[in-house]
Short mmCIF file of C-alpha atoms in Angstrom, two decimals:
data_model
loop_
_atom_site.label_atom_id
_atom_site.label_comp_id
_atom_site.label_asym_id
_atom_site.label_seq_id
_atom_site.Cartn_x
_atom_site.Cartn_y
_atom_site.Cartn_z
CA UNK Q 238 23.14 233.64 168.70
CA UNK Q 239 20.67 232.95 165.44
CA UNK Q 240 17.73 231.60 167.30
CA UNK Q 241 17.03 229.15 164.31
CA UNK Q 242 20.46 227.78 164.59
CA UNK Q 243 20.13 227.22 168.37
CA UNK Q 244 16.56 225.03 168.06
CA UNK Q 245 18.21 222.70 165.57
CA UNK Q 246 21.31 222.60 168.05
CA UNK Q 247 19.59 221.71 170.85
CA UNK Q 248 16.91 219.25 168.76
CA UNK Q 249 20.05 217.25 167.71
CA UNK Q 250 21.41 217.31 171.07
CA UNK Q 251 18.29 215.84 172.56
CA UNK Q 252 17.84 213.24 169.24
CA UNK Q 253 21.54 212.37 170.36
CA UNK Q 254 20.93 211.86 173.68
CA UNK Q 255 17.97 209.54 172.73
CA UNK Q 256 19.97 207.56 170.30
CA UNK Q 257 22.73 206.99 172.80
CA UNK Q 258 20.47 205.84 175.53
CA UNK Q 259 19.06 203.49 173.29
CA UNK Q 260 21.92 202.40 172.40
CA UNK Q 261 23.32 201.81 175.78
CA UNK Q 262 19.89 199.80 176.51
CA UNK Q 263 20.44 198.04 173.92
CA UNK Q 264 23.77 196.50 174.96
CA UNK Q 265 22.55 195.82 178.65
CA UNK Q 266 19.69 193.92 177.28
CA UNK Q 267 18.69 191.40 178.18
CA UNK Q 268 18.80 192.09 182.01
CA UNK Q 269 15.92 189.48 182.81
CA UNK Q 270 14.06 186.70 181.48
CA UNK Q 271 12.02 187.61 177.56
CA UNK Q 272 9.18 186.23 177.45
CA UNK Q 273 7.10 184.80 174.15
CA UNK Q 274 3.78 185.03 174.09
CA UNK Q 275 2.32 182.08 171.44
CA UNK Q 276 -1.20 182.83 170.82
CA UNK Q 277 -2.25 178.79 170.48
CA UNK Q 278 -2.18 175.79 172.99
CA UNK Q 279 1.10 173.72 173.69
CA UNK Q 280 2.29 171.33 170.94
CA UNK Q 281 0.48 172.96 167.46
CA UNK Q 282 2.88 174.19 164.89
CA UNK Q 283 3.62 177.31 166.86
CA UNK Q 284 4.71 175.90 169.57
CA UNK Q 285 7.20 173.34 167.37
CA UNK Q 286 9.09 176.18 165.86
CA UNK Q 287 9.30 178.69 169.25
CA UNK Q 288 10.56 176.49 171.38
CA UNK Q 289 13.74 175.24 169.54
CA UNK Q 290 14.04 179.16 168.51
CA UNK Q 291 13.78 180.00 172.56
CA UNK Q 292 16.27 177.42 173.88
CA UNK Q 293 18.66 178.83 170.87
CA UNK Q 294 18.15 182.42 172.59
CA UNK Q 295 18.66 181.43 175.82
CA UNK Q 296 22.48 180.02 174.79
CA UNK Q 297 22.73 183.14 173.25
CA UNK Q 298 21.57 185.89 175.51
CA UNK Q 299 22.63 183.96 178.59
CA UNK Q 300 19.17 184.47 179.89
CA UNK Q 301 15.96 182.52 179.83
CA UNK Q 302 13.17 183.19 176.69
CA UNK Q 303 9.91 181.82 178.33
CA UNK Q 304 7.30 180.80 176.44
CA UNK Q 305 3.74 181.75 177.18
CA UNK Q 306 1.14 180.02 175.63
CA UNK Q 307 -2.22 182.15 175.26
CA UNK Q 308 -4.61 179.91 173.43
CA UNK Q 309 -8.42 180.99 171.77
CA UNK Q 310 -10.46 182.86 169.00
CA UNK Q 311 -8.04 181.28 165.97
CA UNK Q 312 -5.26 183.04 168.17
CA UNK Q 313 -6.47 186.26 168.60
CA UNK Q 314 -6.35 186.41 172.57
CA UNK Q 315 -2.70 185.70 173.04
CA UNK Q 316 -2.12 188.33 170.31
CA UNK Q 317 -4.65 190.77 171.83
CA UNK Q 318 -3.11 190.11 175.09
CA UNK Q 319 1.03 190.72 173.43
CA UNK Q 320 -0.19 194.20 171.83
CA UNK Q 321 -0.75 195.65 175.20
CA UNK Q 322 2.33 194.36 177.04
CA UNK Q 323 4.90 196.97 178.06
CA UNK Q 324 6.98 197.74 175.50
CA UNK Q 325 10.24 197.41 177.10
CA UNK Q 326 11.93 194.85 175.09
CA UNK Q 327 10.77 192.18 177.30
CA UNK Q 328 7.74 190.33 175.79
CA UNK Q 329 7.80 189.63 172.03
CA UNK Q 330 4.59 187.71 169.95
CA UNK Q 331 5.20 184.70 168.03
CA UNK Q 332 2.56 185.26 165.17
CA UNK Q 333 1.31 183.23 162.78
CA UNK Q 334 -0.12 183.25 159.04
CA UNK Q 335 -3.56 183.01 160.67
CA UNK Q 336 -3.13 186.57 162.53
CA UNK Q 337 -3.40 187.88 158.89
CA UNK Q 338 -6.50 185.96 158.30
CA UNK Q 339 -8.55 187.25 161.26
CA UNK Q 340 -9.12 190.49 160.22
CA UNK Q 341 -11.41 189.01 157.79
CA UNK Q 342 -13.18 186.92 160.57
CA UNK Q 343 -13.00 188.94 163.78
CA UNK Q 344 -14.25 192.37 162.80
CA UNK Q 345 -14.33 193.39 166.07
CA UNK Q 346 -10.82 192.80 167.25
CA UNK Q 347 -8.81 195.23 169.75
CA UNK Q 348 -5.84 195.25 167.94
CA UNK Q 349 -4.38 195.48 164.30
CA UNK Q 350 -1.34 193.01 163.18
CA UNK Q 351 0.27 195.98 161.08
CA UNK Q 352 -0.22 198.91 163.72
CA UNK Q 353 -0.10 197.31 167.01
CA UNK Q 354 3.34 195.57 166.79
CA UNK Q 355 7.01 195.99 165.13
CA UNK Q 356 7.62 193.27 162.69
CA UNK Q 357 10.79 191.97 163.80
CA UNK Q 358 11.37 188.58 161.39
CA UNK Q 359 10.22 185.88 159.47
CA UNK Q 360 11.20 182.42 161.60
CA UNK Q 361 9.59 179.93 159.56
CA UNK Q 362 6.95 179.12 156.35
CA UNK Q 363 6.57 175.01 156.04
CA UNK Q 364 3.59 173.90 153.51
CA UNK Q 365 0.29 172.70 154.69
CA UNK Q 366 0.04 168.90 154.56
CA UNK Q 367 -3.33 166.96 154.32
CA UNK Q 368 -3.01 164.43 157.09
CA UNK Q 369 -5.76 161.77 158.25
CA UNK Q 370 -5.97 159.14 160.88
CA UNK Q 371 -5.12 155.40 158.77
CA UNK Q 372 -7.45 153.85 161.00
CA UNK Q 373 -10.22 155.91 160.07
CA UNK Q 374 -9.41 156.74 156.67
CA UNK Q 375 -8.90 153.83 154.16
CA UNK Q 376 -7.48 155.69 151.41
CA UNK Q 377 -3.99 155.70 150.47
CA UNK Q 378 -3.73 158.08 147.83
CA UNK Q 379 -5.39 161.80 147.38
CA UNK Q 380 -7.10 160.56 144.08
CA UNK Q 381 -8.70 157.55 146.35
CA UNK Q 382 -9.79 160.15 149.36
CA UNK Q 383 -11.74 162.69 146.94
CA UNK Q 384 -13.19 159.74 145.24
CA UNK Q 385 -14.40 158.42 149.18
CA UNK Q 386 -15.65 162.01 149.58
CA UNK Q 387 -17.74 163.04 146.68
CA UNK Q 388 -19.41 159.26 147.16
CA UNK Q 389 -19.83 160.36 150.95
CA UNK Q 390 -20.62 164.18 151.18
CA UNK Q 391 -20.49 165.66 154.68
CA UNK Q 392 -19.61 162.21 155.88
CA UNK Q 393 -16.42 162.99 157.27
CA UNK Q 394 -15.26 165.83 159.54
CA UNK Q 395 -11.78 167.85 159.48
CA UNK Q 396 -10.04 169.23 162.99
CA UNK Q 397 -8.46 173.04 162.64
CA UNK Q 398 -6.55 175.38 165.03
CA UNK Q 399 -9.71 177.27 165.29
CA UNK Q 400 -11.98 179.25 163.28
CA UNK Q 401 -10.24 181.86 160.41
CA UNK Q 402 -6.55 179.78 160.91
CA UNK Q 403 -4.85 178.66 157.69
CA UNK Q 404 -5.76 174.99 159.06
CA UNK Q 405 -9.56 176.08 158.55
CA UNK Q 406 -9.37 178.27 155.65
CA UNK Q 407 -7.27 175.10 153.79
CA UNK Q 408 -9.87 173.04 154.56
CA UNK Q 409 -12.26 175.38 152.85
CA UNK Q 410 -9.98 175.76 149.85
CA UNK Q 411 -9.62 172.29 149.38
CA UNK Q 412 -14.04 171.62 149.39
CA UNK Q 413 -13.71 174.48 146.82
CA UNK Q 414 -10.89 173.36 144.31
CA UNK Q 415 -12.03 169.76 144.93
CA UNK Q 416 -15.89 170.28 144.70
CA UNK Q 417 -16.24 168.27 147.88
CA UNK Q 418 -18.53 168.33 151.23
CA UNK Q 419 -16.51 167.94 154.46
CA UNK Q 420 -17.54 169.60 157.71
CA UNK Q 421 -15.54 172.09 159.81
CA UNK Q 422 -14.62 171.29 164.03
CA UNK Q 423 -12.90 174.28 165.11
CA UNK Q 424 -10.06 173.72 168.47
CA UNK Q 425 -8.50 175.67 170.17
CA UNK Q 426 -4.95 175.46 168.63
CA UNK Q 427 -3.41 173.04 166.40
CA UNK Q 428 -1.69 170.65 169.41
CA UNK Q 429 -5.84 169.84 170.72
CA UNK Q 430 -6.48 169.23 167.37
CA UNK Q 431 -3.47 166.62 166.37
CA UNK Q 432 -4.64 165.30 170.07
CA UNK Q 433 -7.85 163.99 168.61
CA UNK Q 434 -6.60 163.31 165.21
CA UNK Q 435 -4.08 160.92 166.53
CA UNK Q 436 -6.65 159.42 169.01
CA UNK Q 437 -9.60 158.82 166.13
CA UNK Q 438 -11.73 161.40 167.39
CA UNK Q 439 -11.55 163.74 163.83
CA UNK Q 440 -10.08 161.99 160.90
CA UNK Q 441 -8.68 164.65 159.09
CA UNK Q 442 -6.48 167.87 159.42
CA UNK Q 443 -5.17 170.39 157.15
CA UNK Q 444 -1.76 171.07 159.55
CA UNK Q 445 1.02 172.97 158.80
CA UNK Q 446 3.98 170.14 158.55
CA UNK Q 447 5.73 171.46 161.53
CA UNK Q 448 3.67 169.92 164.16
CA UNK Q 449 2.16 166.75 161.91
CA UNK Q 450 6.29 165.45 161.20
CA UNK Q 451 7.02 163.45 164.28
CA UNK Q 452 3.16 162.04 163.57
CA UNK Q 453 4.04 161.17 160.08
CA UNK Q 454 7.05 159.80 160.29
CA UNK Q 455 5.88 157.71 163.55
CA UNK Q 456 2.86 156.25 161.25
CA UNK Q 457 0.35 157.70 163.56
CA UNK Q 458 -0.71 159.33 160.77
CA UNK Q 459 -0.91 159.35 156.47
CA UNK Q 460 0.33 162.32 154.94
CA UNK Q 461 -1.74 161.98 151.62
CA UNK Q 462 -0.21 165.63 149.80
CA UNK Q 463 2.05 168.45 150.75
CA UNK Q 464 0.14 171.86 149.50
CA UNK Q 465 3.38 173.29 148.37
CA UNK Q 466 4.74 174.02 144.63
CA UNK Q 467 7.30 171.33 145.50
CA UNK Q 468 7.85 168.34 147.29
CA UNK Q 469 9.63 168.87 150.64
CA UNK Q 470 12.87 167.31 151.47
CA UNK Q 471 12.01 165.76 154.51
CA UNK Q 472 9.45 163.85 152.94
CA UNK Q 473 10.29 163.36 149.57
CA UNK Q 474 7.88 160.29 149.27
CA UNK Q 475 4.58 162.83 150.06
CA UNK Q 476 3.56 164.07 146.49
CA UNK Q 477 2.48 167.63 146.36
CA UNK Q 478 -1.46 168.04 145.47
CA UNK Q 479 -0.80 169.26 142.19
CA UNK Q 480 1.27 165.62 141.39
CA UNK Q 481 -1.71 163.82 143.15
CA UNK Q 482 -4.51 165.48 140.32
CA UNK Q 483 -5.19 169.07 142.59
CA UNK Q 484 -3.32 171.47 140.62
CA UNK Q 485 -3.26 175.01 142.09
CA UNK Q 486 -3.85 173.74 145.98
CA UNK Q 487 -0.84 175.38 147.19
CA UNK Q 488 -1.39 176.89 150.99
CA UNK Q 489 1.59 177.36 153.49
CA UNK Q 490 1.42 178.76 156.76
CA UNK Q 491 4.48 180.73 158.25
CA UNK Q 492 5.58 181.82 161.77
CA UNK Q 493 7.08 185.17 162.96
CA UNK Q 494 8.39 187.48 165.88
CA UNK Q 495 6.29 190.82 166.49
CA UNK Q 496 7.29 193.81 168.99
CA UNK Q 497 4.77 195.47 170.81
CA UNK Q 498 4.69 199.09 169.39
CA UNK Q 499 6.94 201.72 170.57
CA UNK Q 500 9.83 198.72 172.07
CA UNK Q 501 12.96 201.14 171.84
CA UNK Q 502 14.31 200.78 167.92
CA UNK Q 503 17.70 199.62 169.76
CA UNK Q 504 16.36 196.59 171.12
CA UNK Q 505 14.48 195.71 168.05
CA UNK Q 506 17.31 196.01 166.23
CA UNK Q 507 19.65 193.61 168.71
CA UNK Q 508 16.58 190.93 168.73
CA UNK Q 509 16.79 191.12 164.59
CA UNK Q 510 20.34 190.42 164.58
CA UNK Q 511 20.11 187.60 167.59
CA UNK Q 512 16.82 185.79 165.50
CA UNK Q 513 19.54 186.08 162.56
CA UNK Q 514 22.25 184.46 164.20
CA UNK Q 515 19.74 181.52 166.07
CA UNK Q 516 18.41 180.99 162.69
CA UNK Q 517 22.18 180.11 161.40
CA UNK Q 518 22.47 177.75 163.99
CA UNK Q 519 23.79 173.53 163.34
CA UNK Q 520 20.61 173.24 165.95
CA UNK Q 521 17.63 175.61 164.07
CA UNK Q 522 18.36 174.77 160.82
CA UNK Q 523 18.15 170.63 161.62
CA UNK Q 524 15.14 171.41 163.28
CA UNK Q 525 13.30 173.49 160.73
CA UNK Q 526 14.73 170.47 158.20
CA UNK Q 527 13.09 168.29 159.90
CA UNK Q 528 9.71 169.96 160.67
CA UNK Q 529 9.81 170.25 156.64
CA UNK Q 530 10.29 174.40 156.90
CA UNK Q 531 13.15 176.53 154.86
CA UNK Q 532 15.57 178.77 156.99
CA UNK Q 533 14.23 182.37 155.78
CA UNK Q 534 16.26 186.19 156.26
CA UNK Q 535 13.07 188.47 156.59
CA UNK Q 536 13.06 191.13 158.62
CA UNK Q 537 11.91 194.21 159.83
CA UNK Q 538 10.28 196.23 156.36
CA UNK Q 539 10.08 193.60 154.18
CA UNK Q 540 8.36 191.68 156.64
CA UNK Q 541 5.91 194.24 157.62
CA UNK Q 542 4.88 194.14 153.72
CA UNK Q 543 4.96 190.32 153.83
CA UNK Q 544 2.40 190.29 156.09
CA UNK Q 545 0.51 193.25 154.46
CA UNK Q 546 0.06 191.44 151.70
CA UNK Q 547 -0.85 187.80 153.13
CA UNK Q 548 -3.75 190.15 154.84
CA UNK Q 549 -4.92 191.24 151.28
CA UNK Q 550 -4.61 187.58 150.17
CA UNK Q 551 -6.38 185.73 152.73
CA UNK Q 552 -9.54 188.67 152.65
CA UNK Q 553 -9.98 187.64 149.09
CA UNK Q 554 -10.06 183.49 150.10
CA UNK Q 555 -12.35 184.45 153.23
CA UNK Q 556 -14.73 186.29 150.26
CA UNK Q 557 -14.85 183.63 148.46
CA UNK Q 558 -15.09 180.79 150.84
CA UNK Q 559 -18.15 182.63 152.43
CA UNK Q 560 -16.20 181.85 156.11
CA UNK Q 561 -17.69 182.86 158.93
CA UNK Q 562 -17.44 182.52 162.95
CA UNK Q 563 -19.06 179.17 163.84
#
């Protein structure tokens, strides 16, 4: 027997083996409940695409999807916390635009976006919206709320997710492009934040329009711009920033399912083609209308390089906005 032959016989007996058992797991999956973690307090924009995404899954899989909300450090604990979990097809993270930011603020974080986790799909990318309280703020218009600000520097305060979040580093795009002086309160997550917003307690937000909609269209709050390239369906009467005299203020924020590293390729693979299918669905794409998001098909590679280059992006912003940890 050639010797050479018989290691390359038995290699692609054991690669077989592997691939078979995968594949088997992969059609007894799920055999208990999957669990999300979401890295930012109940109710933000996180939390409004997840848990229509979840309850689609459960119909689906004929199991429960749990979500787990891990809140703190502009979402860096619930995602610090998913990178470790066992990677057995059973917990999944729900990350977020600002999980490519914080490598620019954390420096010290225990675990990287791109090698700690299996990009498994896009779910969702609505705009950024620049919302304020209409009993706090008198202005109507965008033109009539930069005017209020450059006559009131630091005057006013704006609410974010937290430190290093797309909510924060808007904020800090729009005092740059705008040449105004607003000051930063940092939450912990984007529902806290809409909380006090709502109540009077901050003014103004720059959300992502998932979790400001119901808000909006209830009149607790003004949407003054979207910070998108176009206006957005659900609210056609919101002019972008770019209509309202802020040309080149475009930020949007977007929302996807991770793996921990090493799940089994199998399982990745069925949870691709089940996020596919939910995202299809009369229910998800009313629901992403309505929250003023697109239905997008990204997965796996393409992105992995989304998000690869939204890291690069938001490093040069971070630069140039001179952010730091408050």
């Amino acid at each position: 027997m050639n010797l050479k032959f018989g290691w390359y016989a038995l290699f692609a007996l054991v690669a077989g083996s592997f691939a078979v058992a995968g594949q088997a797991r992969a059609q007894t999956w799920p055999e208990k409940p999957i669990t999300f973690v979401v890295p930012f307090a109940a109710g933000g924009g996180t939390d409004a695409f997840a848990r229509p995404l979840a309850a689609q899954l459960d119909t689906q899989l004929g199991t429960r999807v749990l979500i787990e909300n891990r809140a703190g450090a502009g979402g860096t604990v619930g995602a610090s916390q998913a990178s470790k979990a066992a990677p057995d097809g059973y917990t999944f993270f729900v990350g977020a635009a600002h999980h490519a930011i914080a490598p620019a603020i954390y420096p010290n974080l225990d675990y990287n976006l791109e090698k700690d986790f299996v990009p498994v799909a896009l779910i969702a990318r609505p705009p950024q919206v620049i919302v304020v309280n209409p009993d706090k703020v008198a202005a109507k218009t965008l033109p009539e709320f930069i005017a209020y600000l450059h006559a009131n520097p630091d005057k006013l305060n704006y609410g974010s997710a937290g430190t290093g979040t797309t909510h924060h580093l808007a904020g800090e795009l729009f005092k740059i492009v705008t040449k105004t002086r607003i000051q930063h309160v940092p939450y912990r997550g984007a529902g806290p934040a809409m909380q006090d917003l709502v109540a009077g307690h901050v003014p103004l937000v720059f959300d992502g329009l998932g979790s400001s909609a119901p808000q909006i269209r209830s009149g607790q709050l003004r949407a003054l711009a979207v910070a998108a390239p176009k206006r957005v369906a659900a609210f056609p009467d919101v002019p972008t920033a770019a209509e309202a005299g802020v040309p080149g203020y475009e930020v949007s924020t977007w929302y996807g399912v991770f793996a921990p590293k090493k799940t089994p390729p199998a399982v990745v693979e069925r949870m691709t083609k089940e996020l596919q299918k939910a995202m299809q669905s009369a229910a998800i794409k009313e629901a992403w209308e309505r929250n003023g998001s697109d239905v997008p098909d990204v997965t796996g590679a393409a992105f992995g390089a989304m998000v690869a280059a939204e890291t690069v992006r938001w490093q040069k912003v971070v630069t140039e906005a001179g952010v730091k940890l408050d």
